[in-house]
Each structure stands twice: as C-alpha cells, then as structure tokens.
Coordinates of C-alpha atoms and ligand atoms in Angstrom, one line a residue:
X153 CA -2.8 4.1 -30.0
X154 CA -5.1 5.9 -27.7
X155 CA -8.1 7.1 -29.9
X156 CA -9.3 10.7 -29.9
X157 CA -12.9 11.0 -30.7
X158 CA -14.1 14.4 -32.4
X159 CA -15.1 17.3 -30.3
X160 CA -14.9 17.7 -26.5
X161 CA -15.2 13.3 -26.6
X162 CA -12.8 12.2 -24.1
X163 CA -9.4 10.0 -24.9
X164 CA -10.2 6.4 -25.5
X165 CA -7.7 4.0 -23.6
X166 CA -7.8 0.4 -23.4
X167 CA -6.9 0.5 -19.8
X168 CA -6.8 3.7 -17.1
X169 CA -5.1 2.6 -14.1
X170 CA -6.3 4.8 -10.6
X171 CA -3.3 5.5 -8.5
X172 CA 0.5 5.2 -9.3
X173 CA 2.3 3.4 -6.4
X174 CA 4.0 -0.1 -7.1
X175 CA 1.0 -1.6 -8.0
X176 CA 0.3 0.5 -10.9
X177 CA 3.9 1.4 -11.9
X178 CA 4.2 -2.4 -12.3
X179 CA 1.3 -2.7 -14.4
X180 CA 2.4 0.3 -16.5
X181 CA 6.0 -1.6 -16.9
X182 CA 4.1 -4.9 -18.2
X183 CA 2.0 -2.9 -20.4
X184 CA 5.3 -1.6 -21.9
X185 CA 7.0 -4.6 -22.2
X186 CA 4.1 -6.0 -23.8
X187 CA 3.7 -3.3 -26.6
X188 CA 7.4 -3.1 -27.1
X189 CA 7.0 -7.1 -27.9
X190 CA 3.9 -6.6 -30.2
X191 CA 2.9 -4.7 -33.2
X192 CA 1.6 -1.0 -32.9
X193 CA -1.9 -2.9 -33.7
X194 CA -2.1 -5.0 -30.9
X195 CA -0.7 -2.4 -28.2
X196 CA -2.4 -1.8 -25.2
X197 CA -3.1 1.4 -24.7
X198 CA -2.9 2.9 -20.8
X199 CA -3.3 6.3 -18.7
X200 CA -2.8 6.1 -15.2
X201 CA -3.6 8.9 -12.9
X202 CA -1.9 9.6 -9.2
X203 CA -3.0 12.0 -7.1
X204 CA 0.5 12.7 -5.5
X205 CA 2.3 15.6 -7.4
X206 CA 5.1 13.0 -8.1
X207 CA 5.7 9.5 -7.3
X208 CA 5.8 8.6 -3.6
X209 CA 5.7 5.4 -1.8
X210 CA 5.1 5.8 1.8
X211 CA 7.0 8.8 2.4
X212 CA 6.3 9.5 6.0
X213 CA 7.7 6.2 7.1
X214 CA 10.9 6.1 5.2
X215 CA 13.2 5.9 8.0
X216 CA 16.6 5.7 7.3
X217 CA 17.4 2.8 8.6
X218 CA 14.5 1.1 8.0
X219 CA 14.8 -2.0 5.7
X220 CA 12.2 -3.5 3.4
X221 CA 9.8 -6.6 4.9
X222 CA 10.3 -8.4 1.3
X223 CA 13.2 -9.6 -0.7
X224 CA 14.3 -7.7 -3.5
X225 CA 13.7 -10.6 -5.5
X226 CA 10.2 -9.7 -5.5
X227 CA 10.5 -6.2 -7.2
X228 CA 8.3 -5.1 -9.8
X229 CA 9.2 -7.1 -12.4
X230 CA 11.2 -9.9 -11.7
X231 CA 8.9 -12.9 -10.5
X232 CA 7.1 -12.5 -13.8
X233 CA 9.9 -11.1 -15.9
X234 CA 13.6 -12.0 -14.7
X235 CA 15.0 -10.5 -17.7
X236 CA 13.3 -7.2 -17.3
X237 CA 15.5 -4.1 -17.7
X238 CA 12.9 -2.8 -14.8
X239 CA 14.3 -5.1 -12.0
X240 CA 16.3 -3.8 -9.0
X241 CA 19.3 -5.3 -10.0
X242 CA 19.4 -3.1 -13.4
X243 CA 18.4 -0.2 -10.9
X244 CA 21.6 -0.7 -9.0
X245 CA 23.2 -1.2 -11.8
X246 CA 22.1 1.8 -13.3
X247 CA 23.8 3.4 -9.2
X248 CA 27.1 1.9 -10.0
X249 CA 26.4 -0.1 -6.5
X250 CA 25.3 -3.8 -7.9
X251 CA 28.7 -4.9 -7.0
X252 CA 28.2 -3.5 -3.3
X253 CA 25.0 -4.8 -2.8
X254 CA 26.0 -8.2 -3.7
X255 CA 28.8 -7.9 -1.2
X256 CA 26.4 -6.7 1.6
X257 CA 24.9 -10.4 1.6
X258 CA 21.5 -9.1 1.9
X259 CA 17.8 -9.4 0.5
X260 CA 16.6 -6.8 2.6
X261 CA 17.3 -3.5 1.1
X262 CA 16.9 0.1 2.9
X263 CA 13.1 1.1 2.4
X264 CA 14.9 4.4 1.3
X265 CA 16.6 2.5 -1.5
X266 CA 13.7 0.7 -2.8
X267 CA 11.5 3.9 -3.0
X268 CA 14.2 5.3 -4.9
X269 CA 14.0 1.8 -7.0
X270 CA 10.5 2.4 -7.5
X271 CA 10.7 5.9 -8.3
X272 CA 13.6 5.0 -10.9
X273 CA 11.3 2.9 -12.4
X274 CA 8.2 4.9 -12.4
X275 CA 10.3 7.7 -14.5
X276 CA 10.7 4.7 -17.0
X277 CA 7.2 5.1 -18.1
X278 CA 6.0 8.4 -16.8
X279 CA 4.6 9.2 -20.5
X280 CA 2.0 6.6 -19.1
X281 CA 0.9 9.0 -15.9
X282 CA -0.6 12.1 -14.7
X283 CA 0.5 13.1 -11.6
X284 CA -1.4 15.6 -9.3
X285 CA -4.7 14.0 -11.0
X286 CA -6.9 13.0 -8.4
X287 CA -9.7 10.2 -9.6
X288 CA -13.0 12.2 -8.4
X289 CA -15.5 9.9 -10.5
X290 CA -15.9 6.9 -12.6
X291 CA -19.2 6.9 -14.8
X292 CA -20.8 4.4 -17.2
X293 CA -21.1 4.8 -21.0
X294 CA -23.9 3.4 -22.4
X295 CA -23.7 2.0 -26.4
X296 CA -26.3 0.1 -27.8
X297 CA -27.8 -1.0 -24.3
X298 CA -24.7 -1.9 -22.5
X299 CA -21.9 -0.5 -20.6
X300 CA -19.0 -0.5 -23.1
X301 CA -16.7 2.4 -21.5
X302 CA -16.2 4.0 -18.2
X303 CA -15.4 7.6 -18.1
X304 CA -13.0 8.6 -15.3
X305 CA -12.6 11.9 -14.2
X306 CA -9.7 13.5 -12.3
X307 CA -9.2 17.0 -10.7
X308 CA -5.8 18.4 -10.9
X309 CA -6.4 21.9 -8.9
X310 CA -9.6 23.6 -10.1
X311 CA -9.0 21.7 -13.5
X312 CA -11.4 18.3 -14.5
X313 CA -10.1 16.2 -17.3
X314 CA -12.3 13.1 -18.5
X315 CA -10.7 10.4 -20.1
X316 CA -12.5 7.1 -21.4
X317 CA -11.7 3.7 -20.8
X318 CA -12.6 -0.1 -21.8
X319 CA -11.1 -1.5 -18.4
X320 CA -10.1 0.1 -14.9
X321 CA -7.6 -0.9 -12.7
X322 CA -7.6 0.2 -9.2
X323 CA -4.5 0.4 -7.1
X324 CA -5.6 3.0 -4.5
X325 CA -3.9 1.3 -1.8
X326 CA -4.0 1.9 2.1
X327 CA -5.4 4.4 4.1
X328 CA -4.2 5.5 7.9
X329 CA -6.7 3.9 10.1
X330 CA -6.9 5.7 13.4
X331 CA -9.2 4.3 16.5
X332 CA -12.6 5.4 16.8
X333 CA -13.3 9.0 18.0
X334 CA -9.4 9.9 17.3
X335 CA -8.7 12.9 14.7
X336 CA -5.4 13.9 13.9
X337 CA -4.0 16.9 14.8
X338 CA -0.7 18.9 15.5
X339 CA -0.1 17.0 18.2
X340 CA -2.0 13.7 17.5
X341 CA -0.6 11.5 14.7
X342 CA -0.8 8.6 12.8
X343 CA 3.0 7.0 12.3
X344 CA 2.2 7.7 8.6
X345 CA 2.9 11.5 9.2
X346 CA 5.8 11.1 11.1
X347 CA 8.5 12.1 8.7
X348 CA 6.1 15.4 7.6
X349 CA 5.6 16.2 11.2
X350 CA 8.9 15.4 12.8
X351 CA 11.2 18.2 11.4
X352 CA 8.7 20.6 13.3
X353 CA 9.4 19.9 16.7
X354 CA 13.2 20.6 16.2
X355 CA 13.0 23.9 18.1
X356 CA 9.9 22.8 20.8
X357 CA 12.5 20.5 23.2
X358 CA 10.1 17.6 23.3
X359 CA 10.3 15.6 26.8
X360 CA 8.3 13.0 25.8
X361 CA 6.3 11.0 23.2
X362 CA 3.6 8.3 23.5
X363 CA 3.8 5.7 20.9
X364 CA 0.2 3.5 20.6
X365 CA 0.5 -0.3 18.8
X366 CA 2.8 -3.1 18.5
X367 CA 3.0 -3.3 15.1
X368 CA 6.2 -2.9 12.6
X369 CA 5.4 0.7 12.6
X370 CA 5.3 1.0 16.2
X371 CA 8.9 -0.1 16.9
X372 CA 9.9 1.8 14.1
X373 CA 8.4 4.8 15.7
X374 CA 9.7 4.3 18.9
X375 CA 13.1 3.2 17.9
X376 CA 13.5 6.5 15.4
X377 CA 11.8 9.4 18.4
X378 CA 14.3 7.7 20.8
X379 CA 16.8 8.0 18.8
X380 CA 16.2 11.7 17.1
X381 CA 15.5 12.9 20.8
X382 CA 18.1 12.3 23.2
X383 CA 16.4 14.0 25.7
X384 CA 13.1 13.0 25.6
X385 CA 10.9 9.8 26.9
X386 CA 9.3 7.5 24.6
X387 CA 6.4 5.6 26.0
X388 CA 5.0 2.7 24.1
X389 CA 1.6 1.7 25.3
X390 CA -0.1 -1.4 23.8
X391 CA -2.4 -4.4 25.1
X392 CA 0.4 -7.2 24.8
X393 CA 3.2 -8.2 27.0
X394 CA 5.2 -6.8 24.1
X395 CA 6.1 -6.9 20.6
X396 CA 5.8 -10.4 18.5
X397 CA 8.2 -11.3 15.9
X398 CA 7.5 -11.6 12.5
X399 CA 7.6 -15.4 10.8
X400 CA 9.8 -15.0 8.0
X401 CA 10.6 -18.5 8.1
X402 CA 11.1 -20.6 4.5
X403 CA 8.2 -22.6 5.1
X404 CA 5.3 -19.8 6.1
X405 CA 6.9 -17.7 3.5
X406 CA 5.0 -20.1 0.7
X407 CA 2.2 -18.2 2.0
X408 CA 3.3 -15.5 -0.3
X409 CA 3.7 -17.7 -3.4
X410 CA 2.1 -17.0 -6.7
X411 CA 0.6 -20.7 -6.1
X412 CA -0.6 -20.0 -3.0
X413 CA -2.9 -17.2 -4.9
X414 CA -4.8 -19.8 -6.8
X415 CA -5.0 -22.3 -4.0
X416 CA -6.6 -19.5 -1.4
X417 CA -8.8 -18.6 -4.3
X418 CA -10.3 -22.0 -4.7
X419 CA -10.4 -22.8 -0.8
X420 CA -13.6 -23.3 0.9
X421 CA -14.5 -20.2 3.2
X422 CA -13.7 -21.6 6.5
X423 CA -10.2 -22.4 5.3
X424 CA -9.4 -19.3 3.7
X425 CA -10.1 -18.1 7.5
X426 CA -8.3 -20.7 8.8
X427 CA -4.9 -19.7 6.3
X428 CA -5.2 -16.0 7.4
X429 CA -5.2 -17.0 11.1
X430 CA -2.5 -19.4 10.8
X431 CA 0.2 -17.2 9.0
X432 CA -1.2 -13.5 10.0
X433 CA 2.1 -13.1 12.0
X434 CA 4.1 -13.0 8.5
X435 CA 2.3 -9.4 8.5
X436 CA -0.1 -8.2 10.7
X437 CA 1.0 -6.9 14.3
X438 CA 4.6 -8.2 14.1
X439 CA 8.1 -7.1 14.1
X440 CA 11.6 -7.5 12.6
X441 CA 13.3 -9.7 15.5
X442 CA 16.3 -7.7 15.3
X443 CA 14.0 -4.3 15.9
X444 CA 12.6 -6.1 18.7
X445 CA 16.2 -7.5 20.3
X446 CA 17.4 -3.7 19.9
X447 CA 14.7 -2.0 21.6
X448 CA 15.0 -4.5 24.5
X449 CA 18.7 -4.5 24.6
X450 CA 18.5 -0.5 24.9
X451 CA 15.5 -0.5 27.9
X452 CA 17.9 -2.9 29.5
X453 CA 21.0 -0.6 29.3
X454 CA 19.0 2.5 30.5
X455 CA 17.7 0.4 33.5
X456 CA 21.0 -0.6 34.5
X457 CA 21.8 2.9 34.1
X458 CA 19.4 4.6 35.8
X459 CA 18.8 6.6 32.8
X460 CA 15.5 5.4 31.3
X461 CA 13.7 7.0 28.7
X462 CA 12.3 4.1 27.0
X463 CA 9.2 2.9 28.7
X464 CA 7.0 -0.1 27.3
X465 CA 3.6 0.3 29.3
X466 CA 2.2 -3.1 28.6
X467 CA -1.7 -4.8 28.4
X468 CA -2.9 -0.9 29.0
X469 CA -4.6 1.1 26.5
X470 CA -4.4 4.9 26.2
X471 CA -8.0 6.9 26.9
X472 CA -9.0 10.2 27.5
X473 CA -6.8 12.0 24.6
X474 CA -7.4 15.6 24.7
X475 CA -4.7 17.8 23.1
X476 CA -4.3 21.1 24.6
X477 CA -2.1 24.3 23.1
X478 CA 1.0 23.1 24.5
X479 CA 0.9 19.3 25.1
X480 CA -1.4 15.9 24.9
X481 CA -3.1 14.9 28.0
X482 CA -4.0 10.9 28.2
X483 CA -4.6 8.4 30.9
X484 CA -3.2 5.0 30.5
X485 CA -5.6 2.2 31.6
X486 CA -4.3 -1.0 32.6
X487 CA -6.2 -3.8 31.2
X488 CA -5.2 -6.1 34.1
X489 CA -6.6 -3.8 37.0
X490 CA -7.9 -1.0 35.1
X491 CA -5.5 1.2 37.3
X492 CA -5.7 4.5 35.4
X493 CA -2.5 6.5 35.1
X494 CA -2.5 10.5 33.7
X495 CA 0.4 10.9 31.5
X496 CA 1.0 13.8 29.1
X497 CA 3.1 14.0 26.3
X498 CA 4.2 16.5 23.3
X499 CA 2.9 14.2 20.9
X500 CA 0.9 10.9 20.7
X501 CA 1.3 8.7 17.5
X502 CA -1.2 5.9 16.7
X503 CA 0.4 3.1 14.8
X504 CA -3.1 1.6 14.6
X505 CA -2.6 0.2 11.2
X506 CA -4.1 1.1 7.7
X507 CA -6.9 -0.1 6.0
X508 CA -7.7 -0.7 2.2
X509 CA -9.2 2.1 0.7
X510 CA -13.0 1.7 -0.2
X511 CA -12.2 0.2 -3.8
X512 CA -15.8 0.4 -5.0
X513 CA -16.7 4.1 -3.3
X514 CA -14.7 5.5 -6.3
X515 CA -17.2 3.8 -9.1
X516 CA -20.6 5.7 -8.3
X517 CA -23.1 4.1 -10.8
X518 CA -20.8 1.7 -12.0
X519 CA -21.2 0.1 -8.9
X520 CA -24.5 -0.9 -9.4
X521 CA -23.3 -3.7 -11.4
X522 CA -20.8 -5.1 -9.5
X523 CA -21.6 -8.2 -7.6
X524 CA -21.2 -8.9 -3.7
X525 CA -21.4 -11.9 -1.4
X526 CA -23.2 -13.1 1.2
X527 CA -21.1 -10.7 3.2
X528 CA -21.3 -7.7 1.5
X529 CA -17.7 -8.1 0.2
X530 CA -17.4 -7.5 -3.5
X531 CA -16.7 -10.6 -5.6
X532 CA -13.7 -10.8 -7.4
X533 CA -13.0 -13.4 -10.0
X534 CA -9.5 -15.1 -10.2
X535 CA -8.1 -12.6 -12.9
X536 CA -8.9 -9.7 -10.1
X537 CA -11.6 -8.7 -12.2
X538 CA -14.5 -7.7 -10.4
X539 CA -17.6 -10.1 -11.0
X540 CA -20.3 -7.9 -12.7
X541 CA -23.9 -8.0 -14.6
X542 CA -23.2 -9.2 -18.2
X543 CA -24.4 -5.7 -19.1
X544 CA -21.4 -4.2 -17.8
X545 CA -18.7 -4.9 -20.7
X546 CA -16.0 -3.2 -19.4
X547 CA -13.2 -5.2 -17.1
X548 CA -13.0 -3.3 -13.4
X549 CA -10.1 -5.3 -11.7
X550 CA -8.2 -4.6 -8.4
X551 CA -5.1 -4.6 -7.0
X552 CA -5.7 -4.5 -3.6
X553 CA -8.7 -4.9 -1.5
X554 CA -9.1 -8.7 -2.4
X555 CA -7.6 -10.3 0.5
X556 CA -10.9 -12.2 0.9
X557 CA -10.7 -14.0 -2.4
X558 CA -6.7 -14.1 -3.2
X559 CA -5.2 -13.9 0.3
X560 CA -2.6 -12.4 2.5
X561 CA -0.3 -10.8 -1.0
X562 CA -3.5 -8.9 -1.8
X563 CA -1.9 -5.3 -0.3
X564 CA 1.8 -6.6 -0.3
X565 CA 4.6 -6.0 -2.8
X566 CA 5.0 -10.2 -2.8
X567 CA 2.7 -10.9 -5.3
X568 CA 2.7 -8.0 -7.5
X569 CA 4.7 -8.4 -10.6
X570 CA 3.1 -12.0 -11.2
X571 CA -0.4 -10.3 -10.6
X572 CA -0.4 -7.3 -13.0
X573 CA 1.3 -10.4 -15.9
X574 CA -2.2 -12.1 -15.1
X575 CA -4.4 -8.7 -15.2
X576 CA -2.7 -7.6 -18.7
X577 CA -3.1 -11.9 -19.8
X578 CA -6.8 -11.2 -18.9
X579 CA -7.5 -8.1 -20.6
X580 CA -6.2 -9.7 -24.0
X581 CA -7.6 -12.7 -23.1
X582 CA -11.5 -11.5 -22.6
X583 CA -10.8 -9.5 -25.7
X584 CA -11.4 -5.9 -23.7
X585 CA -8.4 -5.3 -25.3
X586 CA -7.2 -3.1 -28.3
X587 CA -8.9 -5.5 -30.9
X588 CA -12.5 -4.9 -28.7
X589 CA -14.1 -1.4 -29.6
X590 CA -14.5 -1.2 -33.6
X591 CA -14.6 2.6 -34.0
X592 CA -17.8 2.4 -35.2
X593 CA -19.0 1.5 -31.5
X594 CA -17.0 4.2 -30.7
X595 CA -18.4 6.2 -32.4
X596 CA -21.7 6.2 -31.1
X597 CA -20.4 6.8 -27.7
X598 CA -22.1 9.1 -26.1
X599 CA -25.2 8.7 -23.8
X600 CA -24.4 8.1 -20.2
X601 CA -26.8 6.2 -17.8
Ligands
FAD867 C1 5.3 1.9 6.0 C2 5.0 0.9 5.4 C3 5.8 -0.3 4.4 C4 5.6 -1.2 3.7 N1 6.3 -2.2 3.6 C5 6.0 -3.1 3.0 C6 7.2 -4.3 2.6 O1 8.5 -3.8 3.0 N2 7.0 -5.3 1.6 C7 5.5 -5.3 1.2 O2 5.3 -6.1 0.4 N3 4.5 -4.3 1.8 C8 4.9 -3.4 2.2 N4 3.8 -2.7 2.4 C9 2.5 -2.8 2.3 C10 2.4 -1.6 1.1 O3 0.9 -1.8 1.0 C11 3.1 -2.2 -0.3 O4 4.5 -2.0 -0.2 C12 2.4 -1.0 -1.1 O5 2.2 0.3 -1.1 C13 1.4 -1.0 -2.4 O6 1.0 -0.7 -3.4 P1 0.1 -0.1 -4.1 O7 0.5 0.3 -5.4 O8 -0.9 -1.3 -4.4 O9 -0.3 1.1 -3.0 P2 0.0 2.4 -2.5 O10 1.5 2.2 -2.4 O11 -1.0 3.0 -1.5 O12 -0.1 3.2 -3.8 C14 -1.6 4.0 -3.8 C15 -1.4 5.1 -5.1 O13 -2.9 5.1 -5.0 C16 -3.1 6.9 -5.0 N5 -4.0 7.6 -5.1 C17 -5.3 6.6 -3.7 N6 -6.5 7.3 -4.5 C18 -6.6 7.9 -5.5 C19 -7.5 8.4 -6.2 N7 -8.4 9.0 -6.0 N8 -6.6 9.1 -7.7 C20 -5.3 8.9 -7.8 N9 -4.4 8.5 -6.8 C21 -5.0 8.1 -5.7 C22 -1.9 7.4 -3.7 O14 -2.1 8.2 -3.3 C23 -0.9 6.4 -3.9 O15 0.5 6.8 -4.6 C24 4.4 -1.3 3.3 C25 3.3 -0.6 3.7 C26 3.8 0.5 4.8 C27 2.8 1.9 5.0

C-alpha cells in the first residue's frame, strides 16, 4: 500500500513513473501482474503522472493507413509474459477481430489500431495514473544524512500535487526536432502537428506543400498530403537522391533482440559506435519499401499523364523560410550547384525527426548525485538505473535516453516488455521496493536538501 503520512506529508510510493506513454503503461502492467501474484505485503506501490489529458501515442501521426514498424508480438507484454491478459491478441479478442486479424496474415497492424490497443491496455491500469498532470520538479528528501526519497511535484492547471517515491521511472519519450533557427507557426509545422493542423486547411484550398526530410515520417506526410489535397502540389525536399529502404530483414532484426541489449551494454565504446553505424538503417532516416514504391509509382504515373503534382527535389536544402500572412516564402538550394530557386507554399512541414527528452532536466538537485561519462552522457547501469552517488538511496530508472549504453531499442517499442520486467526485478532485488523503508524511517522524513 502507498503510505499516507500525518499532516500535509505526501503519499509515499515504491515507484513514481513520469509519463504514461507505452513504456510506462508497460511498467504499470508489469507491476499490476506482479502485485496480483504476490501478497499485499509484497505488493509494489506505484503512481504515474501523465501531462496529456488522456492516453495518447503520437496522435498527430495517426494517419489512417500508416502501419506499425514493429511486429505486434512486440506489444506491451508478450516477450516478457506470453500469457498476459494485456497482449495485443487479447485486445483483438476483446474487439471481436481475432480471427479477422489471423486471416489477414500480417505482423504489422495499423498504427491507429495499435493506438487503440495501447488505450485499451492503459485503461485497465488507470487506477495508477493521474492524467493532466505534468511533472515540474523532483526534489531530494534526506533522512539520516542520505537521500531516502524524492518528492515529485506535478502541476494540474493551477494546482500542484506532491507525491513521494523510493524509485523514479522516467519515461518522458521524444520531442519534435526542428532545424536550428526555425520556429513552428501556423504555416510552419513539425510532422507531429500534422493531423491536429490539417483540418484547419480544408477551406483554404491550398495549392502547394513542402515537406522537408527523407525518413518514414517525411514519406508518410508526402503521401498523406498528396492524397488529402488532390489539387495541391507536394514538394519533397531532401539532401539525398531519394528515400532509402528500412532494413527489416531477419538477421538485421536481431539488433532489436533482448540479448542484443546485453551485448551492446558490455561492448567497448568503439564497437557500440560501429553497431549503431551498421544498423542505423533499421530505424533512422529510412522508409518502408512499400511506401517508397508507391510514391515512385505515383510520381511516374503523373509524368506519363502530364499531371505532375508530386515533386522530389533531391540533393537540395530549404533555406530562407519566411512566413507571410497568406503563405511561406522559401528558397530551395541545390547542394550540387548552389543554384537557388524561390518556392512559395501554403505550408512547410518539417519531418526532421525527434530527440530524446532531457531526462536529467527534470531532476533538479537530484542531478548532482547522477554520474556522467567522459562525454557528459548520463551513466546508466544494465538494469536501466542511473549510476549515482551512494548517498542517493532512491533508484532512478530510464526508459529512453539510453541509446549510448543499451543500444538502438532505447526509444523503440521492441524491447519495452522485457525492459520493464528488468526494471521491476531490479527494484525488488535492490531492496528499494516495499520492504525497504520501515515506517520509523518514513516518519522521520521532512528535511529536504
Ligand atoms: C510517429 C511515430 C511512430 C512510431 N512508430 C514506432 C513503431 O512502429 N515501432 C517502434 O518500435 N517505435 C515507434 N516509434 C518510436 C516511439 O518512441 C515509441 O513508439 C514510443 O512512443 C516510446 O514510448 P515512450 O512511452 O517511451 O515515449 P512516448 O510515447 O513519447 O511517451 C512519453 C509520455 O510522457 C509524457 N510526458 C513527457 N514529459 C512529461 C512530464 N514532465 N510530466 C508528465 N508527463 C510527461 C508525454 O506526454 C508522453 O505521453 C514511433 C515514433 C513516432 C514519432
């Protein structure tokens, strides 16, 4: 049970999770399965804070025909517990679609469908989450000269709530990345804005879109805008010759295996870099081959018919992007000749990727206890726990932001089910869970650094 302390003292949990995306939903499920197995005394108590008003997974990119880039068997649970009631197959059964899905002979569900699965799973553990609560501060709580707890402050509207934890699991995900000096605005979007923004254009009769980038999101934006606005031209601008296919072949896929995390973790730094280099094309700046083929076919068909409105401006970059009240003025610069061509558009979409949220940024004074490597990156143990000074007794675990230590699955779904099992086991093994804080110690809480 979470402990309530006298007076205004915060609730104490064994674990507080920051963010309730797929990673921490999977964490909540692992906890609820564990707690259902063990007695009340051994139950691990937890609470999660999510800033969105309800569950949402990259809503701006839930394009109706976009599919998952990972097998449905790498759902929130199956690789950890194939008999779990939280699996994608159980979801399908609950929706009356199990047999239809089987007949479909497809490992890669629609993104919209997987979102619905995530929502379904999140709803089953929603007693553990406060939606509409953004974590704004984490503070150390000192008992007997050591940091025994952290206080987590979450803001909901104008209210602040504080809960206390023995462990933190940070699963705050990715942030949209714009090129240096470019700000998002009404006509300058990041692809993560796509679906939220696009409805606003229905009456505007747009005539041209520019999409910057050559990854999966860029290609999806090009295909979507081309289909949605049949009178508009869609110009893709990128520095390559064209989209490169994602390597999802069976041998290369082993880079996502749970075992690959062990290997990556123990590999020397130079080998780590090589592995990311060899297999970056399983994930970064690559596109599903079917989508590449579709786009090429459409471009060629338009050439034949003389109705060209899909244009690929290769080996180029977009510069001088200026928004005016009714358009965006830009220049396309050839990387080969330096030739500069003005190009106006109704909207420019930057599909220029995402970066990991600043995992340490939230930690405030707790940051001083966290170790860093020679390159200033956070040191993380194999169990995803940040390496810290001994006087910090709380476990601070990362879901995401560990590509330099744990490899390419860090920000992906592939290893989520296994990772949360490892984090839970670590909390139990390290004794930072339920048995860790005798009430006597808890009663002494009060001084903060
Ligand atoms: C369009 C798109 C498609 C993708 N498709 C795939 C795919 O098919 N396969 C795959 O393996 N990966 C895919 N990814 C990678 C993606 O990172 C993972 O799918 C997944 O989102 C990781 O889950 P997460 O919970 O770690 O992070 P997120 O899903 O980003 O969730 C983080 C959550 O934390 C919340 N949060 C952030 N800061 C705070 C705070 N201070 N307080 C409270 N809450 C906070 C956010 O609101 C968010 O809900 C895709 C990414 C994108 C952008």
